[in-house]
mmCIF file of C-alpha atoms in Angstrom:
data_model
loop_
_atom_site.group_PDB
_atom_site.id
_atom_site.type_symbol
_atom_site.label_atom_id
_atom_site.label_comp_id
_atom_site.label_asym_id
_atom_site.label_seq_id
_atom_site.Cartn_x
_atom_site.Cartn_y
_atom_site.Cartn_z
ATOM 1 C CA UNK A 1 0.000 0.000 0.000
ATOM 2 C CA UNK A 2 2.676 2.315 0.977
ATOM 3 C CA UNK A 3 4.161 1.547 -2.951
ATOM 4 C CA UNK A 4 0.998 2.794 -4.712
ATOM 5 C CA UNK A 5 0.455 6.112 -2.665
ATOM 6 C CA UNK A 6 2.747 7.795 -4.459
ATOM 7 C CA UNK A 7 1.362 6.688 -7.980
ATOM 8 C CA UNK A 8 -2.179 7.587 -6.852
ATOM 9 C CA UNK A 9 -0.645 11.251 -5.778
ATOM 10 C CA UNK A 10 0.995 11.605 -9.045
ATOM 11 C CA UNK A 11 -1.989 10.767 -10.795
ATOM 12 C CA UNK A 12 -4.066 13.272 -8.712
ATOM 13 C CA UNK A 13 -1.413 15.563 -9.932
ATOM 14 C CA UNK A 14 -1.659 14.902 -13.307
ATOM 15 C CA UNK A 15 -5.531 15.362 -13.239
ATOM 16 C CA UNK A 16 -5.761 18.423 -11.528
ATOM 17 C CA UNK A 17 -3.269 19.713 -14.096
ATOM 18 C CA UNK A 18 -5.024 18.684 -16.860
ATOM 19 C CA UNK A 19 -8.648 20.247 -15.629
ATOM 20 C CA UNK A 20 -6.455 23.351 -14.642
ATOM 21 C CA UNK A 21 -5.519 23.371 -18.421
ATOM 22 C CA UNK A 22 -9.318 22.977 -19.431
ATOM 23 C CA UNK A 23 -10.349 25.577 -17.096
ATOM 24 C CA UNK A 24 -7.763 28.222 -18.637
ATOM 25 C CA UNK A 25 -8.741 26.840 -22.051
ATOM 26 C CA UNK A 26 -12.590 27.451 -21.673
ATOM 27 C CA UNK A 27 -11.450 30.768 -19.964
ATOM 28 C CA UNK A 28 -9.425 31.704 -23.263
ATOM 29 C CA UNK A 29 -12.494 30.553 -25.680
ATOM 30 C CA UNK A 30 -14.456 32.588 -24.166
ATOM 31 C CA UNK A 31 -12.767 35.499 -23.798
ATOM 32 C CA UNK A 32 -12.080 35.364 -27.251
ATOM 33 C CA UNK A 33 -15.580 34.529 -28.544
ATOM 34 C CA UNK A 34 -16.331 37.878 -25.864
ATOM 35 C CA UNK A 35 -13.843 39.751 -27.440
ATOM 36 C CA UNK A 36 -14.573 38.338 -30.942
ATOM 37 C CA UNK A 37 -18.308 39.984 -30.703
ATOM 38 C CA UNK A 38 -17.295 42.956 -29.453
ATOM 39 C CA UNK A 39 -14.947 43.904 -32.434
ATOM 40 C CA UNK A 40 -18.191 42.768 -34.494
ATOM 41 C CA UNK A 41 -20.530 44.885 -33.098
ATOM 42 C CA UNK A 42 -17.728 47.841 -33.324
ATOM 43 C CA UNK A 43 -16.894 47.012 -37.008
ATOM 44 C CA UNK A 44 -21.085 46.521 -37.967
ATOM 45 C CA UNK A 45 -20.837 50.183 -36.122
ATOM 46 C CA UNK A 46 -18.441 51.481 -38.266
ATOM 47 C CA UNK A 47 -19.406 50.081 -41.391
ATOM 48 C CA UNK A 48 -22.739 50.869 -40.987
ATOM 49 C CA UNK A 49 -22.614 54.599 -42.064
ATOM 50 C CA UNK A 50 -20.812 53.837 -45.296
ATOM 51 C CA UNK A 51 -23.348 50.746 -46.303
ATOM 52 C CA UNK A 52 -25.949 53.203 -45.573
ATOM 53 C CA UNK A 53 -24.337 55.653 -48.402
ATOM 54 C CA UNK A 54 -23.452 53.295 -50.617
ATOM 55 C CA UNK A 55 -27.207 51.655 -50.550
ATOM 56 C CA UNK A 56 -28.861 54.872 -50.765
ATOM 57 C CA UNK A 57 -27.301 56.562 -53.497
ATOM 58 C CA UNK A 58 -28.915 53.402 -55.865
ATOM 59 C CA UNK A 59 -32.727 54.916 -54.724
ATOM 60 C CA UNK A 60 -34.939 56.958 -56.424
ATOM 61 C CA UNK A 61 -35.040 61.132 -55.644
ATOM 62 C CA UNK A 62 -38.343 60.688 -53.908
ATOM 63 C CA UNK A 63 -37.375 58.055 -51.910
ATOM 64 C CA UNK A 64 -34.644 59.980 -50.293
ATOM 65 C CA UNK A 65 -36.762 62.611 -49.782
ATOM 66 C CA UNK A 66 -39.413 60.379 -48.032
ATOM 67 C CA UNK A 67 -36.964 59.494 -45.615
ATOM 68 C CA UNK A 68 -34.727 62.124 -44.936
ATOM 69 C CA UNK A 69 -36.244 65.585 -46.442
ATOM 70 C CA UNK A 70 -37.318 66.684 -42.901
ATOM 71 C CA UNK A 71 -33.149 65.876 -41.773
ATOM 72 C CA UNK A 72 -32.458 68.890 -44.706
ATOM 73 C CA UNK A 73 -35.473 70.632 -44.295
ATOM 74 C CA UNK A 74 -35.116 74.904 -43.655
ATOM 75 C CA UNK A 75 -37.061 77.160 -43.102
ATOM 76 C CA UNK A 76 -37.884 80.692 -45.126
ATOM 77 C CA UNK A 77 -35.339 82.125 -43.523
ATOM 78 C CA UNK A 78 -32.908 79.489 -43.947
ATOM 79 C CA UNK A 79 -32.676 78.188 -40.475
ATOM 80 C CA UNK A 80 -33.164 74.415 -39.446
ATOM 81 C CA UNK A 81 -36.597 72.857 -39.345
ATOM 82 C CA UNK A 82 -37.217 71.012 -36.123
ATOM 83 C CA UNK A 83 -37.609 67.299 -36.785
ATOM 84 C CA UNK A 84 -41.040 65.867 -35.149
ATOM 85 C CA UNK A 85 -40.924 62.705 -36.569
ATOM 86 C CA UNK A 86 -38.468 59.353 -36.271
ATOM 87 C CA UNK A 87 -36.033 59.706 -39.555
ATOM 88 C CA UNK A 88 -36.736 56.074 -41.562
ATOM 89 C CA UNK A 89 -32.950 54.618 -41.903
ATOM 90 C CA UNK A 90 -33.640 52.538 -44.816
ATOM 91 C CA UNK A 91 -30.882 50.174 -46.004
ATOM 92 C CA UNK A 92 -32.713 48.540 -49.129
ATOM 93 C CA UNK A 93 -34.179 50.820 -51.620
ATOM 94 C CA UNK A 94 -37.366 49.951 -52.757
ATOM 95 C CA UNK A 95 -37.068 50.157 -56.506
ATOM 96 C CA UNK A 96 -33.000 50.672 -57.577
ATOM 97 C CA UNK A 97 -32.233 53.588 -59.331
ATOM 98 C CA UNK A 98 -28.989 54.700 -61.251
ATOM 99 C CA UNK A 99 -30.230 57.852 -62.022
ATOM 100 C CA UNK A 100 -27.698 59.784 -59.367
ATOM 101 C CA UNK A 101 -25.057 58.437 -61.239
ATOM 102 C CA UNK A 102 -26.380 58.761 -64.434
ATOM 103 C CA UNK A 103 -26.691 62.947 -63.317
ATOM 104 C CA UNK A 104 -23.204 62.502 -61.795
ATOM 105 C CA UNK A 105 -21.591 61.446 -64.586
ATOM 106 C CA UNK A 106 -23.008 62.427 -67.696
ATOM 107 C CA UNK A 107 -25.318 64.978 -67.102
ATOM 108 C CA UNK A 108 -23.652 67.272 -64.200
ATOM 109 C CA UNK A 109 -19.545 67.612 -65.128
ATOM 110 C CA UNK A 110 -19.148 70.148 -62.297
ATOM 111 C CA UNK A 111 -19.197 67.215 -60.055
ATOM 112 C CA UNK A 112 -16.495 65.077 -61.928
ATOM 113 C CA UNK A 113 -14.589 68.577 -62.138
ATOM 114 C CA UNK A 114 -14.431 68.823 -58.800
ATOM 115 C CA UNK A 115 -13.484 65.217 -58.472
ATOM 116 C CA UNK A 116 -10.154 65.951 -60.430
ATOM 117 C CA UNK A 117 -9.956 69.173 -58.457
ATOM 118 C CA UNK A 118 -9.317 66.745 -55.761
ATOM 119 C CA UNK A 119 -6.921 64.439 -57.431
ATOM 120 C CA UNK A 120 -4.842 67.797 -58.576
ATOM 121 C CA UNK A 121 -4.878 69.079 -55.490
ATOM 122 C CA UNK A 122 -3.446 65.927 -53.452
ATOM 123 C CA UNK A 123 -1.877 64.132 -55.790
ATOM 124 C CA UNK A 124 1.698 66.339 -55.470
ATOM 125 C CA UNK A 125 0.875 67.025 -52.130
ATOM 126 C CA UNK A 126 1.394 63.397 -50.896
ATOM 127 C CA UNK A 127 4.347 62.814 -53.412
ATOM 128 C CA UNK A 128 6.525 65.531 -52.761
ATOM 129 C CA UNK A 129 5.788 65.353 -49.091
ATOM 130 C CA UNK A 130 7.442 61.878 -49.001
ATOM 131 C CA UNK A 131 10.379 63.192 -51.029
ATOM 132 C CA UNK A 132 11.054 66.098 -49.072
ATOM 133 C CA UNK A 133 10.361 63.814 -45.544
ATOM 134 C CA UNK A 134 12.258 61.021 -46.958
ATOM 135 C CA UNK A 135 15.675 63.857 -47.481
ATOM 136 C CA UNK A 136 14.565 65.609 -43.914
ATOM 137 C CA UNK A 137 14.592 62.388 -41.908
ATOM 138 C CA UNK A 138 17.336 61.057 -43.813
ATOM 139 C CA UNK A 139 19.518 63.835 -42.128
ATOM 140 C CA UNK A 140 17.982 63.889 -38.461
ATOM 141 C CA UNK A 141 18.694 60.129 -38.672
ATOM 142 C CA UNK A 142 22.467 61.225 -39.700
ATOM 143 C CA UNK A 143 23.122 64.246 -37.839
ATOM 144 C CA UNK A 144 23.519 64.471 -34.440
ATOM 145 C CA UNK A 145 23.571 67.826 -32.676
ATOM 146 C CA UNK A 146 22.073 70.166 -30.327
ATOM 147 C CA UNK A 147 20.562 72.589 -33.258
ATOM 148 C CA UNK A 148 18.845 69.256 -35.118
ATOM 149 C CA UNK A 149 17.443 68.020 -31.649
ATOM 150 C CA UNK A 150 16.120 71.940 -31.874
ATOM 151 C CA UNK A 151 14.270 71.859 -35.577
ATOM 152 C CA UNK A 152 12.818 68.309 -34.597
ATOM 153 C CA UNK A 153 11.653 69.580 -31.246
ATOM 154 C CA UNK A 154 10.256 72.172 -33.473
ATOM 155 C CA UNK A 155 8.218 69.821 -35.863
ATOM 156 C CA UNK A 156 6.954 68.095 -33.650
ATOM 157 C CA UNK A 157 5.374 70.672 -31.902
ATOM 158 C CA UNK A 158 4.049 71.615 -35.263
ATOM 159 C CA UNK A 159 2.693 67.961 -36.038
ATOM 160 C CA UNK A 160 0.838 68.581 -32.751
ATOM 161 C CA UNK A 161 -1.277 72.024 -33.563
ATOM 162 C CA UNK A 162 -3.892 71.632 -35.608
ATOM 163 C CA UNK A 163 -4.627 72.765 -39.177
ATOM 164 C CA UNK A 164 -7.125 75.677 -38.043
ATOM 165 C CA UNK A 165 -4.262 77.458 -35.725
ATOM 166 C CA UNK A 166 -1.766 77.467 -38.480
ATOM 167 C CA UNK A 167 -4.544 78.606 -40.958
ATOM 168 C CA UNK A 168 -4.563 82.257 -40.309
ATOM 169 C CA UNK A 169 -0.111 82.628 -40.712
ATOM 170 C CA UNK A 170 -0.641 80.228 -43.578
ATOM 171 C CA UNK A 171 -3.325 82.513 -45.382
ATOM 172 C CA UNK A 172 -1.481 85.382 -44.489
ATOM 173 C CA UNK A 173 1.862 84.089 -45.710
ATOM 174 C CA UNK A 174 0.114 83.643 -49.069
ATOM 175 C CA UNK A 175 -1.423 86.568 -49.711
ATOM 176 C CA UNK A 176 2.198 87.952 -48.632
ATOM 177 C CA UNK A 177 3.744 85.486 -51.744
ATOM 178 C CA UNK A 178 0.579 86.564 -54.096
ATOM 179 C CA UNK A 179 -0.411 82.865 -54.030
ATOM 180 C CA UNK A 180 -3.881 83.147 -52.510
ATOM 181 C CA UNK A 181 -6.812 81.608 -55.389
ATOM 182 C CA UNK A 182 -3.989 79.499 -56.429
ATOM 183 C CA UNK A 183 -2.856 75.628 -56.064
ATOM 184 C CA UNK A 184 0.257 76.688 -55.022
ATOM 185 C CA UNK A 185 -1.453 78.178 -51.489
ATOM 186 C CA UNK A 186 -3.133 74.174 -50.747
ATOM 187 C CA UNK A 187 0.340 72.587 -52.144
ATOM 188 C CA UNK A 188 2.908 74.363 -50.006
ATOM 189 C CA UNK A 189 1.866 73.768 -46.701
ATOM 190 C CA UNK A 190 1.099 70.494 -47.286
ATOM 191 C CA UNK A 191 4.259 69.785 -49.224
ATOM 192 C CA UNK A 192 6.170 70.393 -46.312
ATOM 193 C CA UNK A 193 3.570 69.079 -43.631
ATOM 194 C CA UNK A 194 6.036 67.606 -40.358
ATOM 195 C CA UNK A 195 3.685 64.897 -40.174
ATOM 196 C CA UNK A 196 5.608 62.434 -42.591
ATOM 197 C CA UNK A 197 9.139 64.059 -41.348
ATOM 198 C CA UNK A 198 8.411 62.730 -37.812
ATOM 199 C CA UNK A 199 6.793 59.143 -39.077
ATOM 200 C CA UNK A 200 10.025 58.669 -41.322
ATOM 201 C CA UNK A 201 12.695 59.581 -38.968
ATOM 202 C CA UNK A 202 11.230 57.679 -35.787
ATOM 203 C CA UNK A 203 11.105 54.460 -38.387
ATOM 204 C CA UNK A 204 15.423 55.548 -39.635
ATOM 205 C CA UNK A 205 16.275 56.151 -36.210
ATOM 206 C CA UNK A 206 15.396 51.992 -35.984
ATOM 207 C CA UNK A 207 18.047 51.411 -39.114
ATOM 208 C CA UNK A 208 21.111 49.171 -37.256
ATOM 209 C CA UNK A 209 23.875 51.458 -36.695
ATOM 210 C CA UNK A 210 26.213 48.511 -38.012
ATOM 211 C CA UNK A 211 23.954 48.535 -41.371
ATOM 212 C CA UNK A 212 24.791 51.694 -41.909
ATOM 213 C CA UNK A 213 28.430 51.327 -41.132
ATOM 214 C CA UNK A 214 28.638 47.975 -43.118
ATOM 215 C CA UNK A 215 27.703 50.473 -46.385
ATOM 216 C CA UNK A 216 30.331 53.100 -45.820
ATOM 217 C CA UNK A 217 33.008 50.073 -45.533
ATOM 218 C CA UNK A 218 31.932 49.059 -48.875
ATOM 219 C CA UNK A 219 32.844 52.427 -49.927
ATOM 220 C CA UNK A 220 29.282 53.968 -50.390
ATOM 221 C CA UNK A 221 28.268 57.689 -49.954
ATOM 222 C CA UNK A 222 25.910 59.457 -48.574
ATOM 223 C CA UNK A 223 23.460 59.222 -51.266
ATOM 224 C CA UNK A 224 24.171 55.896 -52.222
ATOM 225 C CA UNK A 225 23.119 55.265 -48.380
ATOM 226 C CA UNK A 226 20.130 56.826 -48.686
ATOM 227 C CA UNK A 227 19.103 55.291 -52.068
ATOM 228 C CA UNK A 228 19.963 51.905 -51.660
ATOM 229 C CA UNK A 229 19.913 51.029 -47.833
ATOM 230 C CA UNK A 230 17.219 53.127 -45.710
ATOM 231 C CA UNK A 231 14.780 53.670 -48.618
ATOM 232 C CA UNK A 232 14.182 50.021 -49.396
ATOM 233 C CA UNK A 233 14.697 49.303 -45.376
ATOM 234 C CA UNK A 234 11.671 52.287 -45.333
ATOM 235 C CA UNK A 235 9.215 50.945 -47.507
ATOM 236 C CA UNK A 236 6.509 50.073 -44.955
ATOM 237 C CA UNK A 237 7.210 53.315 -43.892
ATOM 238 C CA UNK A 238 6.343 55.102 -46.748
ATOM 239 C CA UNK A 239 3.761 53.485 -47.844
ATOM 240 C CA UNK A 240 2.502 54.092 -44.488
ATOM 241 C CA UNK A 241 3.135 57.755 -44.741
ATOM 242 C CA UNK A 242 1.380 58.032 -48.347
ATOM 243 C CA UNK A 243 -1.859 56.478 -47.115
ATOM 244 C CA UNK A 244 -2.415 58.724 -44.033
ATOM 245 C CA UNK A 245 -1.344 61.695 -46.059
ATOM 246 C CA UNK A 246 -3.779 60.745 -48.966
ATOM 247 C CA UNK A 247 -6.476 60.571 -46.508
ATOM 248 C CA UNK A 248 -6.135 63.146 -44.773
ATOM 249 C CA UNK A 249 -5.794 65.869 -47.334
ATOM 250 C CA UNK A 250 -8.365 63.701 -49.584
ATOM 251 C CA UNK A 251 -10.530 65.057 -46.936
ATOM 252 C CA UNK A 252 -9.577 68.585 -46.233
ATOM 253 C CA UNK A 253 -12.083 71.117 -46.579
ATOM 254 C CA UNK A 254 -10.802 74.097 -44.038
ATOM 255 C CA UNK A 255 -8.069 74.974 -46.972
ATOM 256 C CA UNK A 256 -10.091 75.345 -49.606
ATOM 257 C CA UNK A 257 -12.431 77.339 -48.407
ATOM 258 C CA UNK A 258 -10.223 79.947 -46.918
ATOM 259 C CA UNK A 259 -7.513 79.516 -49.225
ATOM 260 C CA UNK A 260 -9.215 79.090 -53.149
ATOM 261 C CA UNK A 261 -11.924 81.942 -53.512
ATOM 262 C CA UNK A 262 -12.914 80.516 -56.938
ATOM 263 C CA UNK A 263 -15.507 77.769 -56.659
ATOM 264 C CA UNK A 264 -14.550 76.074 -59.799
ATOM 265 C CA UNK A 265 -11.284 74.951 -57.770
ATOM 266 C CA UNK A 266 -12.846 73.634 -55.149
ATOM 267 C CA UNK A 267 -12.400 70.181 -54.276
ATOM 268 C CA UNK A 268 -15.139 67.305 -54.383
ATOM 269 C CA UNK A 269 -14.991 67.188 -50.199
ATOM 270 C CA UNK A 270 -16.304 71.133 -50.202
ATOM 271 C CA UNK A 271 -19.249 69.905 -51.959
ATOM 272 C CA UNK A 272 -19.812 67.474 -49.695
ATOM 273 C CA UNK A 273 -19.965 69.553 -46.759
ATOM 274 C CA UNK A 274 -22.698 71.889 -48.430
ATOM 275 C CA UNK A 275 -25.824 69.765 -48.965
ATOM 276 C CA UNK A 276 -28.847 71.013 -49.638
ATOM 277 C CA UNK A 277 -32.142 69.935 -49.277
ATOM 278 C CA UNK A 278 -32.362 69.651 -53.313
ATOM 279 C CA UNK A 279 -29.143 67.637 -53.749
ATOM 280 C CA UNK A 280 -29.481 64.697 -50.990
ATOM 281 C CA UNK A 281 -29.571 62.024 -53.902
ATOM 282 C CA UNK A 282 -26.445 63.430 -55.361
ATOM 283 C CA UNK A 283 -24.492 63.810 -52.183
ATOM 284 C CA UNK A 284 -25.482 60.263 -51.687
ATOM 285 C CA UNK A 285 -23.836 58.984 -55.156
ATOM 286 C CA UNK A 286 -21.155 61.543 -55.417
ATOM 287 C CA UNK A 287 -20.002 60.470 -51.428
ATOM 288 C CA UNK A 288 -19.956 56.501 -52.759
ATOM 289 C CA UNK A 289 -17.903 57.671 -55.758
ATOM 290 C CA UNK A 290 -15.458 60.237 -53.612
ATOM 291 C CA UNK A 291 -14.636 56.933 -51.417
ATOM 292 C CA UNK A 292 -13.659 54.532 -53.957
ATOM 293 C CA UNK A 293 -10.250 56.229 -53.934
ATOM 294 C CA UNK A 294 -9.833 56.123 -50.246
ATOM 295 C CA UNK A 295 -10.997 52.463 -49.995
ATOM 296 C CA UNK A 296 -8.685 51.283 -52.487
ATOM 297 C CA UNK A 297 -5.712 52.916 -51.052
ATOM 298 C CA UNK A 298 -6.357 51.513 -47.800
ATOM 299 C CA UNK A 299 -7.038 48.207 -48.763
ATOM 300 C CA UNK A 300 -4.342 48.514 -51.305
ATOM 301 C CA UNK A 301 -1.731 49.214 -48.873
ATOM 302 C CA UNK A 302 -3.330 47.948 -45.256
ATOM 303 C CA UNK A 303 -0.583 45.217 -45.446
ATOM 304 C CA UNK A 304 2.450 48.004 -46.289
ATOM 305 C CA UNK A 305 0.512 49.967 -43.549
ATOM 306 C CA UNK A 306 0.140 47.647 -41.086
ATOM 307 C CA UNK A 307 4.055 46.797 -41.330
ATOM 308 C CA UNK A 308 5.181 50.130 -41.239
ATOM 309 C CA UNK A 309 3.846 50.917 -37.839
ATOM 310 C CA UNK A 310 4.579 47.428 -36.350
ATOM 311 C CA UNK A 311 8.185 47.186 -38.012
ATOM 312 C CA UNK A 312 11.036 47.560 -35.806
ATOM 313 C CA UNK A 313 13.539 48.059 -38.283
ATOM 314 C CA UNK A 314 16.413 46.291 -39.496
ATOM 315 C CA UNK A 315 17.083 43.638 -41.854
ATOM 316 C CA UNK A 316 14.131 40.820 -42.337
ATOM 317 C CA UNK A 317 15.225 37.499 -43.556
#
């Protein structure tokens, strides 16, 4: 008897070990089936306001106004009616209608004018902002030295205020350069927006030291560092920096408005923000067809995006 207490023991042991395992199991599942509900209740959230869009702009003019005239509804003096009624949130039209599109497209070419107002607009914006953040970071990753710990302190203090308090010196800088009512007064600032500086360097600054050093042995320069070491180490990066940048200034609205007097150069995303009761259809199909670029950039690039943000730096193998 005394030979078997032991294996008894070590077979209570091994049971309580393996319902202790169980138990932490069960606990996982279901704080991942917990977790797993949440996200989808977040993400149905989220979505929800661009399904809604996207469904709507395929019914008919008096369908819209059915359900949401009273949300756009004024008064005669131009002030907001007050709504009485529950607004209908319809998600399947009753009868689907192209004819938003069919206005959009063919029959109203303000609207794709204003698209390409957008594209013009951005388009150099996000490319020479990565080339001049790309040279910028290159030297605060380089440099060392109380006066570059200065500008960097500096940008990022910039990166920090918002566009509205820099709005005023920025309108008041171009008027100074005679570039007000021009592209050149939406392109400059953004051109050299710290936003991208301060991604880039933070993601150089990650670059192994002997990486770098391993190039100069093998006799490259400066540029030839730049070109052929931290740009292709940087690509995440980048790519990163492009789709925040397109997004953000695919969205702008403050700028224009302040800084283009002429509608005609307006951007797509003023037009948006100035719906009237008349237009709720078109606002409907022109938002669906203003967020095909953004969607496709993001899913384009979610994996380069993802990677730049989680990437440590370095050399992957």
């Amino acid at each position: 008897m005394r030979k078997k207490q032991p294996v008894s023991s070590a077979l209570r042991d091994a049971e309580k070990a393996r319902n202790s395992a169980r138990r932490r199991k069960t606990i996982k599942g279901i704080k991942l089936a917990i977790a797993t509900m949440a996200a989808a209740v977040f993400a149905c959230l989220f979505l929800m306001p661009i399904i809604l869009t996207i469904t709507n702009s395929f019914m008919t003019q008096a369908e819209i106004s059915a359900n949401y005239g009273s949300v756009f509804a004024t008064t005669d003096t131009g002030g907001k009616v007050y709504i009485s009624e529950k607004v209908n949130l319809k998600f399947i039209p009753d009868m689907v209608s192209f004819q938003q599109y069919i206005t959009v497209l063919l029959k109203s070419p303000e609207y794709l004018l204003k698209f390409w107002n957008s594209v013009v607009l951005v388009g150099p914006i996000v490319v020479f902002q990565l080339f001049v953040a790309s040279l910028a970071s290159y030297g605060f990753m380089r440099y060392r030295g109380r006066i570059r710990e200065i500008i960097f302190f500096a940008y990022i203090i910039l990166m920090l205020m918002p566009y509205q308090v820099t709005l005023v010196p920025n309108y008041l800088v171009s008027d100074w350069l005679h570039l007000l009512d021009t592209y050149w007064a939406i392109w400059l600032p953004g051109i050299f927006s710290p936003f991208a500086v301060f991604l880039l360097t933070k993601f150089m600054r990650r670059i192994p030291t002997s990486v770098i050093e391993a190039a100069q042995i093998d006799g490259a320069g400066e540029w030839q560092i730049f070109k052929r070491v931290c740009m292709p180490l940087c690509k995440g990066a980048l790519c990163s920096a492009a789709i925040l940048v397109f997004i953000d200034y695919w969205n702008m609205v403050e700028q224009p408005l302040i800084l283009l007097a002429d509608q005609e150069t307006h951007p797509l995303s003023v037009f948006l923000s100035k719906i009237n009761s008349g237009e709720i259809g078109l606002a409907f199909a022109v938002a669906t067809i203003y967020m095909v670029p953004s969607l496709f950039v993001f899913l384009y690039g979610e994996e380069y995006l993802v990677e730049g943000i989680t990437y440590q730096g370095g050399i992957k193998g």
